[in-house]
Coordinates of C-alpha atoms in Angstrom, one line a residue:
M1348 CA -15.7 -9.8 9.4
Y1349 CA -11.9 -9.8 9.0
C1350 CA -11.8 -13.4 7.7
F1351 CA -14.5 -12.6 5.2
L1352 CA -12.8 -9.5 3.9
K1353 CA -9.4 -11.1 3.8
D1354 CA -10.8 -14.0 1.8
D1355 CA -12.7 -11.6 -0.5
F1356 CA -9.6 -9.6 -1.2
A1357 CA -7.6 -12.8 -1.8
G1358 CA -10.1 -13.8 -4.5
K1359 CA -11.6 -16.7 -2.5
I1360 CA -15.2 -15.3 -2.6
L1361 CA -15.2 -13.6 -6.0
P1362 CA -12.9 -14.4 -8.8
Q1363 CA -9.8 -12.1 -8.6
S1364 CA -10.8 -10.5 -12.0
A1365 CA -14.3 -9.6 -10.6
L1366 CA -12.8 -8.2 -7.4
T1367 CA -10.3 -6.1 -9.3
E1368 CA -13.0 -4.7 -11.6
L1369 CA -15.3 -4.0 -8.6
T1370 CA -12.6 -2.2 -6.5
T1371 CA -10.7 -0.3 -9.3
P1372 CA -11.8 3.3 -9.2
P1373 CA -12.5 5.2 -12.4
A1374 CA -9.6 7.4 -13.6
G1375 CA -9.0 10.3 -11.2
L1376 CA -11.2 8.8 -8.4
F1377 CA -10.4 6.8 -5.3
Y1378 CA -13.8 5.1 -4.7
A1379 CA -15.3 2.0 -6.1
G1380 CA -17.3 -1.0 -4.9
G1381 CA -18.0 0.5 -1.5
L1382 CA -14.3 1.0 -0.8
Y1383 CA -11.8 3.8 -1.1
T1384 CA -8.4 2.9 -2.3
S1385 CA -5.5 4.6 -0.5
T1386 CA -3.5 7.2 -2.5
D1387 CA -0.5 4.7 -2.6
G1388 CA -2.8 2.0 -3.8
Q1389 CA -1.8 -0.4 -1.1
S1390 CA -4.9 -0.4 1.2
Y1391 CA -8.6 -0.1 1.3
V1392 CA -10.7 2.2 3.4
G1393 CA -14.4 1.6 4.1
H1394 CA -16.8 3.7 6.1
G1395 CA -20.5 4.0 6.5
K1396 CA -23.4 4.8 8.7
M1397 CA -26.6 2.9 9.2
Q1398 CA -29.2 2.6 11.9
G1399 CA -27.1 4.2 14.6
F1400 CA -23.9 2.2 13.7
E1401 CA -20.8 3.4 12.1
P1402 CA -18.4 0.8 10.8
T1403 CA -14.9 1.8 9.6
L1404 CA -12.4 -0.3 7.8
F1405 CA -8.7 0.1 7.1
M1406 CA -7.0 -2.9 5.5
D1407 CA -3.9 -3.6 3.5
K1408 CA -4.8 -5.1 0.1
N1409 CA -2.8 -8.2 1.2
G1410 CA -4.8 -8.5 4.4
Q1411 CA -1.7 -8.5 6.7
N1412 CA -2.8 -5.4 8.6
A1413 CA -6.4 -4.4 9.4
V1414 CA -8.5 -2.3 11.7
I1415 CA -12.3 -2.9 11.7
L1416 CA -14.0 -0.5 14.1
F1417 CA -17.6 -1.1 14.8
S1418 CA -19.1 1.9 16.7
N1419 CA -22.7 2.3 18.0
R1420 CA -22.2 6.0 18.0
N1421 CA -22.2 8.0 14.8
D1422 CA -19.2 10.3 15.3
E1423 CA -17.2 10.3 12.1
A1424 CA -14.9 13.1 13.3
R1425 CA -13.8 10.8 16.1
N1426 CA -14.2 7.2 14.8
K1427 CA -12.6 7.4 11.4
P1428 CA -9.4 9.2 12.6
L1429 CA -9.2 6.7 15.5
A1430 CA -9.3 3.7 13.1
S1431 CA -6.8 5.4 10.9
R1432 CA -4.3 6.0 13.7
L1433 CA -4.7 2.4 14.9
F1434 CA -4.1 1.2 11.4
E1435 CA -1.0 3.3 10.9
T1436 CA 0.3 2.2 14.3
I1437 CA 0.0 -1.5 13.5
K1438 CA 1.6 -1.0 10.1
A1439 CA 4.6 0.8 11.6
P1440 CA 7.7 -1.4 11.6
E1441 CA 8.7 -2.6 15.1
T1442 CA 11.7 -1.0 16.6
D1443 CA 14.5 -3.0 18.1
E1444 CA 15.1 -2.1 21.8
A1445 CA 18.9 -2.3 21.2
D1446 CA 18.6 0.4 18.6
D1447 CA 16.7 2.6 21.1
T1448 CA 19.4 2.1 23.7
T1449 CA 22.1 3.0 21.2
E1450 CA 20.3 6.2 20.2
E1451 CA 19.9 7.3 23.8
S1452 CA 23.6 6.7 24.6
T1453 CA 24.7 8.9 21.7
N1454 CA 22.5 11.9 22.7

């Protein structure tokens, strides 16, 4: 799923112009083509429910960071926030252990 979506967002499945048209929300909205666009415009969010399954997607538009959560339990109040937290965690810049040690020694 990740490979398909990354290739799709990179214009390898649809021409980039078609993908842009499909995923560009109308003025004032954040939803188009089955995806929500983040408020900063840097990532996509997808979510749905069908036949007892609840897939949730968070992916940078460049495909560098992604969480695709497939759940067989419809629980939007749990699944969507979990996928969002995981996505924010993997996007967070790594900290240097030396910096952590320095901070501790100055406190």
